[in-house]
Short mmCIF file of C-alpha atoms and ligand atoms in Angstrom, two decimals:
data_model
loop_
_atom_site.label_atom_id
_atom_site.label_comp_id
_atom_site.label_asym_id
_atom_site.label_seq_id
_atom_site.Cartn_x
_atom_site.Cartn_y
_atom_site.Cartn_z
CA MET A 997 -19.94 10.42 -22.75
CA LEU A 998 -16.38 9.15 -22.80
CA GLY A 999 -17.28 5.46 -22.84
CA HIS A 1000 -19.61 5.95 -25.84
CA ASN A 1001 -17.06 7.70 -28.01
CA PRO A 1002 -16.16 5.53 -31.04
CA ASN A 1003 -12.56 6.83 -30.75
CA ILE A 1004 -12.17 5.83 -27.13
CA GLY A 1005 -9.73 3.02 -27.96
CA TYR A 1006 -7.49 5.53 -29.74
CA GLN A 1007 -7.75 8.00 -26.84
CA VAL A 1008 -6.82 5.29 -24.32
CA LYS A 1009 -3.76 4.35 -26.39
CA GLN A 1010 -2.72 8.00 -26.64
CA TYR A 1011 -3.26 8.56 -22.91
CA CYS A 1012 -1.16 5.50 -22.05
CA SER A 1013 1.68 6.27 -24.42
CA GLU A 1014 1.90 9.91 -23.31
CA LYS A 1015 0.62 10.66 -19.80
CA VAL A 1016 0.93 7.19 -18.21
CA HIS A 1017 4.37 6.68 -19.75
CA MET A 1018 5.48 10.09 -18.47
CA ARG A 1019 4.22 9.33 -14.96
CA LYS A 1020 5.99 5.96 -14.86
CA ALA A 1021 9.27 7.49 -16.08
CA HIS A 1022 8.97 10.27 -13.48
CA VAL A 1023 8.34 7.80 -10.62
CA GLN A 1024 11.14 5.52 -11.84
CA ASP A 1025 13.53 8.47 -11.92
CA ARG A 1026 12.59 9.49 -8.38
CA ILE A 1027 13.05 5.92 -7.13
CA ASN A 1028 16.48 5.76 -8.72
CA ARG A 1029 17.43 9.05 -7.09
CA LEU A 1030 16.17 7.79 -3.75
CA VAL A 1031 17.98 4.50 -3.70
CA LYS A 1032 20.93 4.89 -6.02
CA PHE A 1033 22.38 8.28 -6.72
CA SER A 1034 24.27 10.53 -4.39
CA PRO A 1035 23.12 12.57 -2.51
CA PHE A 1036 19.81 10.68 -2.70
CA GLN A 1037 21.33 7.37 -1.73
CA VAL A 1038 19.58 8.13 1.50
CA VAL A 1039 17.30 5.17 2.01
CA MET A 1040 20.00 2.57 1.42
CA ASP A 1041 22.50 4.52 3.50
CA ILE A 1042 20.10 4.89 6.42
CA MET A 1043 19.31 1.18 6.37
CA LYS A 1044 23.00 0.21 6.21
CA GLN A 1045 23.81 2.49 9.15
CA VAL A 1046 20.95 0.98 11.16
CA GLU A 1047 22.21 -2.52 10.37
CA GLN A 1048 25.66 -1.64 11.74
CA HIS A 1049 24.09 -0.93 15.14
CA GLU A 1050 21.54 -3.73 15.02
CA PRO A 1051 22.37 -6.65 12.72
CA ARG A 1052 18.82 -8.03 12.99
CA PHE A 1053 17.57 -5.22 10.74
CA ILE A 1054 19.13 -6.31 7.43
CA PRO A 1055 18.24 -4.13 4.39
CA THR A 1056 16.10 -6.16 2.01
CA LEU A 1057 15.39 -3.65 -0.76
CA VAL A 1058 16.71 -5.20 -3.96
CA GLN A 1059 16.32 -4.46 -7.63
CA SER A 1060 15.14 -7.44 -9.66
CA GLU A 1061 17.61 -8.30 -12.39
CA THR A 1062 14.85 -9.38 -14.75
CA THR A 1063 12.27 -6.59 -14.34
CA GLY A 1064 14.41 -3.75 -12.96
CA ARG A 1065 11.71 -3.16 -10.30
CA TYR A 1066 12.48 -2.84 -6.62
CA GLU A 1067 11.13 -5.68 -4.51
CA GLY A 1068 9.63 -4.42 -1.27
CA LEU A 1069 9.03 -0.88 -2.52
CA ILE A 1070 5.51 0.54 -2.69
CA VAL A 1071 4.72 3.74 -4.59
CA HIS A 1072 1.88 5.58 -2.82
CA SER A 1073 2.32 8.65 -5.05
CA PRO A 1074 5.25 10.26 -6.89
CA SER A 1075 6.25 11.91 -3.59
CA GLU A 1076 5.31 9.15 -1.12
CA TYR A 1077 7.02 5.78 -0.92
CA GLU A 1078 7.13 2.87 1.46
CA VAL A 1079 10.03 0.47 1.81
CA ILE A 1080 9.30 -2.87 3.43
CA LEU A 1081 12.13 -4.18 5.59
CA TYR A 1082 11.61 -7.92 5.82
CA LEU A 1083 12.66 -9.33 9.17
CA ASN A 1084 13.91 -12.81 9.76
CA GLN A 1085 12.68 -15.77 11.77
CA MET A 1086 9.11 -16.05 12.92
CA GLY A 1087 9.12 -19.84 13.15
CA VAL A 1088 8.63 -19.90 16.92
CA PHE A 1089 5.38 -17.92 16.70
CA ASN A 1090 1.82 -18.84 15.88
CA PHE A 1091 -0.15 -16.52 13.66
CA VAL A 1092 -3.44 -15.55 15.38
CA ASP A 1093 -6.07 -13.74 13.32
CA ASP A 1094 -9.18 -13.59 15.53
CA GLY A 1095 -10.69 -10.48 13.90
CA SER A 1096 -10.64 -8.38 17.09
CA ILE A 1097 -8.61 -5.63 15.42
CA GLN A 1098 -9.56 -4.61 11.89
CA GLY A 1099 -7.03 -5.87 9.37
CA CYS A 1100 -4.56 -6.94 12.06
CA ALA A 1101 -3.22 -10.18 13.54
CA VAL A 1102 -0.90 -11.09 16.39
CA LEU A 1103 2.09 -13.39 16.65
CA LYS A 1104 2.01 -15.55 19.77
CA LEU A 1105 4.86 -17.67 21.08
CA SER A 1106 4.06 -21.30 20.20
CA ASP A 1107 3.31 -23.65 23.08
CA GLY A 1108 6.44 -25.15 24.55
CA ARG A 1109 8.73 -22.62 22.87
CA LYS A 1110 10.97 -20.53 25.09
CA ARG A 1111 11.34 -16.81 24.59
CA SER A 1112 15.08 -17.27 24.32
CA MET A 1113 14.56 -19.38 21.18
CA SER A 1114 13.42 -16.25 19.37
CA LEU A 1115 15.68 -13.78 17.65
CA TRP A 1116 13.31 -11.08 18.94
CA VAL A 1117 13.36 -12.09 22.59
CA GLU A 1118 13.22 -8.64 24.17
CA PHE A 1119 10.17 -7.67 22.10
CA ILE A 1120 7.97 -10.48 23.43
CA THR A 1121 5.37 -9.31 25.95
CA ALA A 1122 4.62 -10.95 29.31
CA SER A 1123 1.67 -12.74 27.68
CA GLY A 1124 3.90 -14.17 24.94
CA TYR A 1125 3.00 -11.85 22.05
CA LEU A 1126 5.66 -10.49 19.72
CA SER A 1127 5.00 -6.77 19.93
CA ALA A 1128 4.86 -4.87 16.64
CA ARG A 1129 5.05 -1.62 18.62
CA LYS A 1130 8.23 -2.64 20.46
CA ILE A 1131 10.00 -3.69 17.25
CA ARG A 1132 8.94 -0.46 15.58
CA GLY A 1133 10.05 1.54 18.63
CA ARG A 1134 13.55 0.05 18.48
CA PHE A 1135 13.82 0.64 14.75
CA HIS A 1136 12.52 4.21 15.16
CA THR A 1137 15.21 4.96 17.76
CA LEU A 1138 17.96 3.60 15.51
CA VAL A 1139 16.77 5.62 12.50
CA ALA A 1140 16.47 8.77 14.67
CA GLN A 1141 20.08 8.30 15.86
CA THR A 1142 21.25 7.78 12.29
CA LEU A 1143 19.50 10.92 11.08
CA GLU A 1144 21.27 13.00 13.73
CA LYS A 1145 24.58 12.42 11.93
CA PRO A 1146 25.85 15.41 9.90
CA THR A 1147 25.62 13.37 6.66
CA PHE A 1148 21.83 13.23 6.97
CA ARG A 1149 20.88 16.08 9.29
CA SER A 1150 20.68 18.82 6.69
CA TYR A 1151 18.17 17.15 4.40
CA CYS A 1152 16.40 14.34 6.29
CA ARG A 1153 14.01 14.53 9.21
CA LEU A 1154 11.77 12.06 10.93
CA GLN A 1155 8.11 13.03 10.85
CA PRO A 1156 6.81 13.72 14.34
CA ASP A 1157 3.39 12.64 15.71
CA THR A 1158 3.62 9.06 14.51
CA SER A 1159 5.40 5.96 15.71
CA ASP A 1160 5.84 4.96 12.05
CA VAL A 1161 9.31 5.55 10.65
CA ARG A 1162 8.46 8.24 8.11
CA ILE A 1163 11.38 10.23 6.74
CA ARG A 1164 10.99 13.52 4.93
CA ILE A 1165 13.84 13.89 2.46
CA ASP A 1166 14.88 17.21 0.94
CA ASP A 1167 11.35 18.48 1.63
CA GLN A 1168 10.33 16.61 -1.53
CA PHE A 1169 9.77 12.94 -0.73
CA THR A 1170 8.40 11.01 2.18
CA VAL A 1171 9.69 7.48 2.63
CA GLN A 1172 8.19 5.22 5.25
CA ILE A 1173 10.33 2.24 6.26
CA THR A 1174 8.12 -0.54 7.60
CA CYS A 1175 9.39 -3.65 9.40
CA ALA A 1176 7.50 -6.76 8.31
CA PHE A 1177 7.39 -10.55 8.35
CA ARG A 1178 6.62 -12.31 5.09
CA CYS A 1179 3.92 -14.97 5.52
CA HIS A 1180 4.24 -17.17 2.48
CA GLY A 1181 1.89 -20.12 1.92
CA ILE A 1182 -0.74 -19.16 4.52
CA TRP A 1183 -3.91 -17.14 4.16
CA PRO A 1184 -5.63 -15.10 6.91
CA ARG A 1185 -8.86 -16.36 8.44
CA SER A 1186 -10.41 -12.89 8.02
CA ALA A 1187 -10.02 -13.33 4.25
CA ALA A 1188 -11.21 -16.97 4.19
CA HIS A 1189 -14.44 -16.00 2.36
CA TRP A 1190 -12.43 -14.82 -0.65
CA PRO A 1191 -12.92 -15.31 -3.63
CA GLY A 1192 -16.52 -16.29 -2.87
CA GLY A 1193 -18.59 -17.28 -5.89
CA ALA A 1194 -17.45 -14.50 -8.23
CA PRO A 1195 -16.48 -15.64 -11.77
CA TRP A 1196 -13.36 -13.47 -11.50
CA PRO A 1197 -10.62 -14.30 -10.69
CA MET A 1198 -10.32 -17.78 -12.20
CA GLN A 1199 -9.90 -20.55 -9.66
CA GLN A 1200 -6.27 -21.17 -10.58
CA ALA A 1201 -5.35 -17.49 -10.16
CA ALA A 1202 -7.14 -17.35 -6.80
CA LEU A 1203 -5.22 -20.41 -5.59
CA GLN A 1204 -1.95 -18.81 -6.62
CA VAL A 1205 -2.86 -15.62 -4.75
CA LYS A 1206 -3.69 -17.57 -1.59
CA GLN A 1207 -0.43 -19.46 -1.89
CA GLU A 1208 1.46 -16.19 -2.19
CA GLY A 1209 0.26 -15.15 1.27
CA PHE A 1210 0.72 -11.69 2.77
CA ASP A 1211 2.98 -9.48 4.90
CA LEU A 1212 2.59 -8.76 8.60
CA CYS A 1213 3.63 -5.14 8.90
CA SER A 1214 4.54 -3.15 12.00
CA ARG A 1215 2.48 -0.03 11.34
CA ASP A 1216 0.78 2.51 13.53
CA THR A 1217 -2.77 1.08 13.43
CA SER A 1218 -4.31 3.31 16.09
CA LEU A 1219 -7.23 4.20 13.79
CA GLN A 1220 -8.14 0.62 12.97
CA ILE A 1221 -9.19 -0.73 16.31
CA VAL A 1222 -12.68 -2.06 17.04
CA VAL A 1223 -13.23 -1.92 20.78
CA PRO A 1224 -16.09 -4.09 22.07
CA LYS A 1225 -17.72 -2.58 25.18
CA GLY A 1226 -15.94 -3.48 28.41
CA GLN A 1227 -12.73 -4.53 26.68
CA GLN A 1228 -11.20 -1.12 26.03
CA GLN A 1229 -8.06 -1.59 28.12
CA ASN A 1230 -7.34 -5.05 26.82
CA ALA A 1231 -7.94 -4.05 23.23
CA SER A 1232 -5.78 -0.95 23.30
CA SER A 1233 -2.78 -2.85 24.66
CA MET A 1234 -3.35 -5.61 22.08
CA GLU A 1235 -3.60 -2.99 19.36
CA GLY A 1236 -0.01 -1.86 19.84
CA ASP A 1237 1.28 -5.42 19.71
CA ALA A 1238 -0.71 -6.38 16.59
CA PHE A 1239 0.68 -6.44 13.04
CA ALA A 1240 -1.23 -5.06 10.04
CA MET A 1241 -1.96 -7.64 7.32
CA CYS A 1242 -0.85 -6.27 3.94
CA MET A 1243 -1.60 -7.98 0.65
CA PHE A 1244 0.33 -5.94 -1.91
CA THR A 1245 1.83 -8.96 -3.65
CA SER A 1246 -1.53 -10.71 -3.95
CA GLU A 1247 -3.10 -7.57 -5.39
CA SER A 1248 -0.31 -7.30 -7.98
CA LEU A 1249 -0.83 -10.91 -9.01
CA LEU A 1250 -4.50 -10.20 -9.71
CA LEU A 1251 -4.01 -6.97 -11.61
CA ILE A 1252 -2.19 -7.94 -14.77
CA GLY A 1253 -2.54 -7.19 -18.48
CA GLN A 1254 -5.34 -4.78 -19.35
CA ARG A 1255 -6.50 -4.49 -15.72
CA ARG A 1256 -2.99 -3.29 -14.81
CA ARG A 1257 -3.15 -0.82 -17.70
CA CYS A 1258 -6.42 0.48 -16.26
CA LEU A 1259 -4.78 0.84 -12.83
CA SER A 1260 -1.91 2.83 -14.35
CA MET A 1261 -4.41 5.18 -16.01
CA LEU A 1262 -6.35 5.59 -12.77
CA LYS A 1263 -3.15 6.36 -10.83
CA CYS A 1264 -2.21 8.93 -13.42
CA LEU A 1265 -5.63 10.61 -13.24
CA ARG A 1266 -5.53 10.56 -9.43
CA ASP A 1267 -2.01 11.98 -9.22
CA SER A 1268 -2.79 14.77 -11.71
CA HIS A 1269 -6.25 15.79 -10.48
CA LEU A 1270 -6.93 14.51 -6.96
CA ASP A 1271 -3.59 14.52 -5.14
CA VAL A 1272 -4.15 17.33 -2.62
CA PRO A 1273 -2.32 17.13 0.75
CA GLY A 1274 -4.03 14.78 3.21
CA THR A 1275 -6.57 13.50 0.67
CA PRO A 1276 -8.34 10.26 1.56
CA VAL A 1277 -8.28 9.36 -2.16
CA THR A 1278 -5.09 7.31 -2.06
CA ASN A 1279 -3.79 5.13 -4.85
CA TYR A 1280 -4.46 2.19 -2.54
CA ILE A 1281 -8.17 3.04 -2.42
CA VAL A 1282 -8.16 3.38 -6.21
CA LYS A 1283 -6.62 -0.10 -6.48
CA THR A 1284 -9.14 -1.52 -3.99
CA LEU A 1285 -12.09 -0.20 -6.00
CA LEU A 1286 -10.54 -1.45 -9.22
CA LEU A 1287 -10.45 -4.97 -7.75
CA GLY A 1288 -14.20 -4.61 -7.03
CA GLU A 1289 -14.74 -3.44 -10.63
CA CYS A 1290 -12.87 -6.56 -11.85
CA GLU A 1291 -15.41 -8.75 -10.01
CA LYS A 1292 -18.31 -6.81 -11.56
CA HIS A 1293 -16.79 -7.16 -15.04
CA PRO A 1294 -15.20 -10.61 -15.15
CA HIS A 1295 -14.82 -10.97 -18.95
CA GLU A 1296 -11.69 -10.13 -20.90
CA TYR A 1297 -13.61 -8.16 -23.55
CA GLU A 1298 -14.76 -5.80 -20.76
CA TRP A 1299 -11.11 -4.72 -20.32
CA GLU A 1300 -10.20 -4.03 -23.94
CA ASP A 1301 -8.99 -0.46 -24.59
CA GLU A 1302 -12.46 0.37 -26.01
CA ALA A 1303 -14.06 -0.45 -22.63
CA LEU A 1304 -11.52 1.20 -20.31
CA GLY A 1305 -13.35 4.55 -20.35
CA ASP A 1306 -16.38 2.84 -18.80
CA ARG A 1307 -14.22 0.95 -16.27
CA ILE A 1308 -12.54 4.20 -15.17
CA ILE A 1309 -15.93 5.89 -14.77
CA GLY A 1310 -17.16 2.83 -12.83
CA VAL A 1311 -14.27 3.08 -10.35
CA PHE A 1312 -14.69 6.82 -9.80
CA LEU A 1313 -18.48 6.47 -9.35
CA GLN A 1314 -17.83 3.84 -6.69
CA MET A 1315 -15.30 6.18 -5.11
CA VAL A 1316 -17.86 8.98 -4.78
CA SER A 1317 -20.31 6.52 -3.25
CA CYS A 1318 -17.71 5.31 -0.69
CA LEU A 1319 -16.74 8.86 0.25
CA GLN A 1320 -20.40 9.81 0.71
CA CYS A 1321 -21.14 6.67 2.78
CA ARG A 1322 -17.88 7.28 4.69
CA ARG A 1323 -16.77 3.70 4.26
CA CYS A 1324 -14.48 1.82 1.87
CA PRO A 1325 -13.99 -1.87 2.73
CA HIS A 1326 -10.60 -3.46 2.05
CA TYR A 1327 -10.86 -5.88 -0.88
CA PHE A 1328 -9.64 -9.01 0.94
CA LEU A 1329 -10.44 -7.96 4.53
CA PRO A 1330 -13.85 -6.27 4.18
CA GLN A 1331 -14.24 -5.68 7.92
CA MET A 1332 -11.38 -3.21 7.59
CA ASP A 1333 -12.53 0.25 6.55
CA LEU A 1334 -9.92 2.18 4.59
CA LEU A 1335 -11.68 5.51 5.35
CA ARG A 1336 -11.97 4.94 9.09
CA GLY A 1337 -11.07 7.96 11.22
CA ARG A 1338 -11.14 10.44 8.32
CA PRO A 1339 -12.90 13.73 9.20
CA PRO A 1340 -16.31 14.05 7.42
CA GLN A 1341 -15.42 17.46 5.90
CA GLN A 1342 -12.33 15.91 4.30
CA LEU A 1343 -14.45 13.10 2.82
CA ASP A 1344 -17.08 15.55 1.51
CA GLN A 1345 -14.44 17.71 -0.10
CA ALA A 1346 -12.80 14.67 -1.71
CA ALA A 1347 -16.21 13.48 -2.98
CA ARG A 1348 -16.72 16.88 -4.65
CA GLN A 1349 -13.28 16.69 -6.29
CA VAL A 1350 -13.84 13.17 -7.60
CA TRP A 1351 -17.28 14.18 -8.81
CA ALA A 1352 -15.82 17.17 -10.72
CA LEU A 1353 -13.37 14.82 -12.47
CA LEU A 1354 -16.15 12.33 -13.17
CA ARG A 1355 -18.34 14.99 -14.75
CA ARG A 1356 -15.54 15.84 -17.19
CA LEU A 1357 -15.09 12.15 -18.01
CA MET A 1358 -18.82 11.54 -18.42
CA LEU A 1359 -19.84 14.67 -20.30
CA ASN A 1360 -16.89 15.21 -22.59
CA ALA A 1361 -16.25 12.48 -25.13
CA HIS A 1362 -12.68 13.79 -25.61
CA ALA A 1363 -11.91 14.20 -21.89
CA LEU A 1364 -8.84 11.98 -21.91
CA GLU A 1365 -7.17 14.27 -24.43
CA THR A 1366 -7.23 17.18 -21.99
CA LEU A 1367 -6.92 15.50 -18.58
N1 LIG B 2033 8.72 0.93 -9.84
C1 LIG B 2033 9.80 0.16 -9.44
N2 LIG B 2033 9.70 -0.68 -8.36
C2 LIG B 2033 8.54 -0.73 -7.68
C3 LIG B 2033 7.43 0.06 -8.05
C4 LIG B 2033 7.56 0.88 -9.16
O1 LIG B 2033 10.88 0.23 -10.06
N3 LIG B 2033 8.45 -1.56 -6.63
C5 LIG B 2033 8.87 1.82 -11.03
C6 LIG B 2033 8.49 1.09 -12.32
O2 LIG B 2033 9.36 1.55 -13.33
C7 LIG B 2033 7.07 1.56 -12.59
C8 LIG B 2033 7.11 3.00 -12.05
O3 LIG B 2033 8.02 2.94 -10.93
O4 LIG B 2033 6.73 1.52 -13.96
C9 LIG B 2033 5.75 3.51 -11.60
O5 LIG B 2033 5.22 2.60 -10.64
P1 LIG B 2033 3.74 2.77 -10.03
O6 LIG B 2033 3.62 4.12 -9.42
O7 LIG B 2033 3.46 1.59 -9.18
O8 LIG B 2033 2.83 2.83 -11.34
P2 LIG B 2033 2.20 1.72 -12.29
O9 LIG B 2033 1.55 2.48 -13.41
O10 LIG B 2033 1.34 0.77 -11.53
O11 LIG B 2033 3.47 0.98 -12.83
P3 LIG B 2033 3.59 -0.51 -13.39
O12 LIG B 2033 2.38 -0.79 -14.24
O13 LIG B 2033 4.89 -0.52 -14.16
O14 LIG B 2033 3.63 -1.36 -12.16
#
């Protein structure tokens, strides 16, 4: 078994310096092509064009001078990216997280505040909620108009069947541009139980994560709704207005050092062996299960290179279990199921694929050399 191989530390080092390094360089190159180099300057160009028509949508994608990483860019896979467009001014709204929609919250006009005090006045509903759907709708229209221009028409198209702004570029990449509000210094009520009594993360790290806060994203959440009997109509209209709570920054703060190295290896294994179109095995689910594994193995020695084989097997075993039970709770917001709405056949097929990879990892002590 991989984890019991005395050379596992060496294999992990080799895997990281070859395969993981290659994957990172490949993703970095694609990002550069997407945001920097002609004719792939697309994302920045689209956002600048949109801003000319609507100055409230200011491009916020920037490259950090110190790390060279793009702030507000999420890599879902080497061909799927998400750019977060941070919107300004939510001071006149109250954040309401009452748990009625899985993983979502609403922004309600504060008492005594007038609609006209908000920058987003025309997107506030009659009941005083800032509507995620309306903001997204406006942004979608502007991007669609931009993509009709000859400069973009030949190689960019908006993906149909979703209200999300998902752009297919050159039939190679998909980039979703998501409007969001940054909520710094507050923590959602639905995640109030976290970190519970687990010895990991350390108290100081947990405090820092809570301080970091989260993003409220305007995403198509039609699969995430919980509709209590008798409230269907109410809930479905609320659903469109609600914002999805996203905790990417908090997750990154928790996964550092060797745990981050483990995540990179898992992403590499997923991208090379499990990335079939439409798969429910996303890198986000991998990250979620890794956070669970961190709680089960709180000590630093459990994340040395020599132990990473066992950690990787642990995550994939948990993945098979989730796919078979048809449920994968979000790490911070456990009432939110990351597999919700996925067809059972798709989950069964994914479970078989993960299991096939697991068997290779468990039965072949040199698996990492060939995977
Ligand atoms: N990257 C970037 N900006 C981001 C995300 C990624 O520039 N916001 C680049 C970095 O060079 C990173 C590479 O893309 O090394 C791959 O990123 P990712 O797919 O997130 O893989 P990880 O293995 O998690 O990369 P890292 O450990 O460097 O975060």
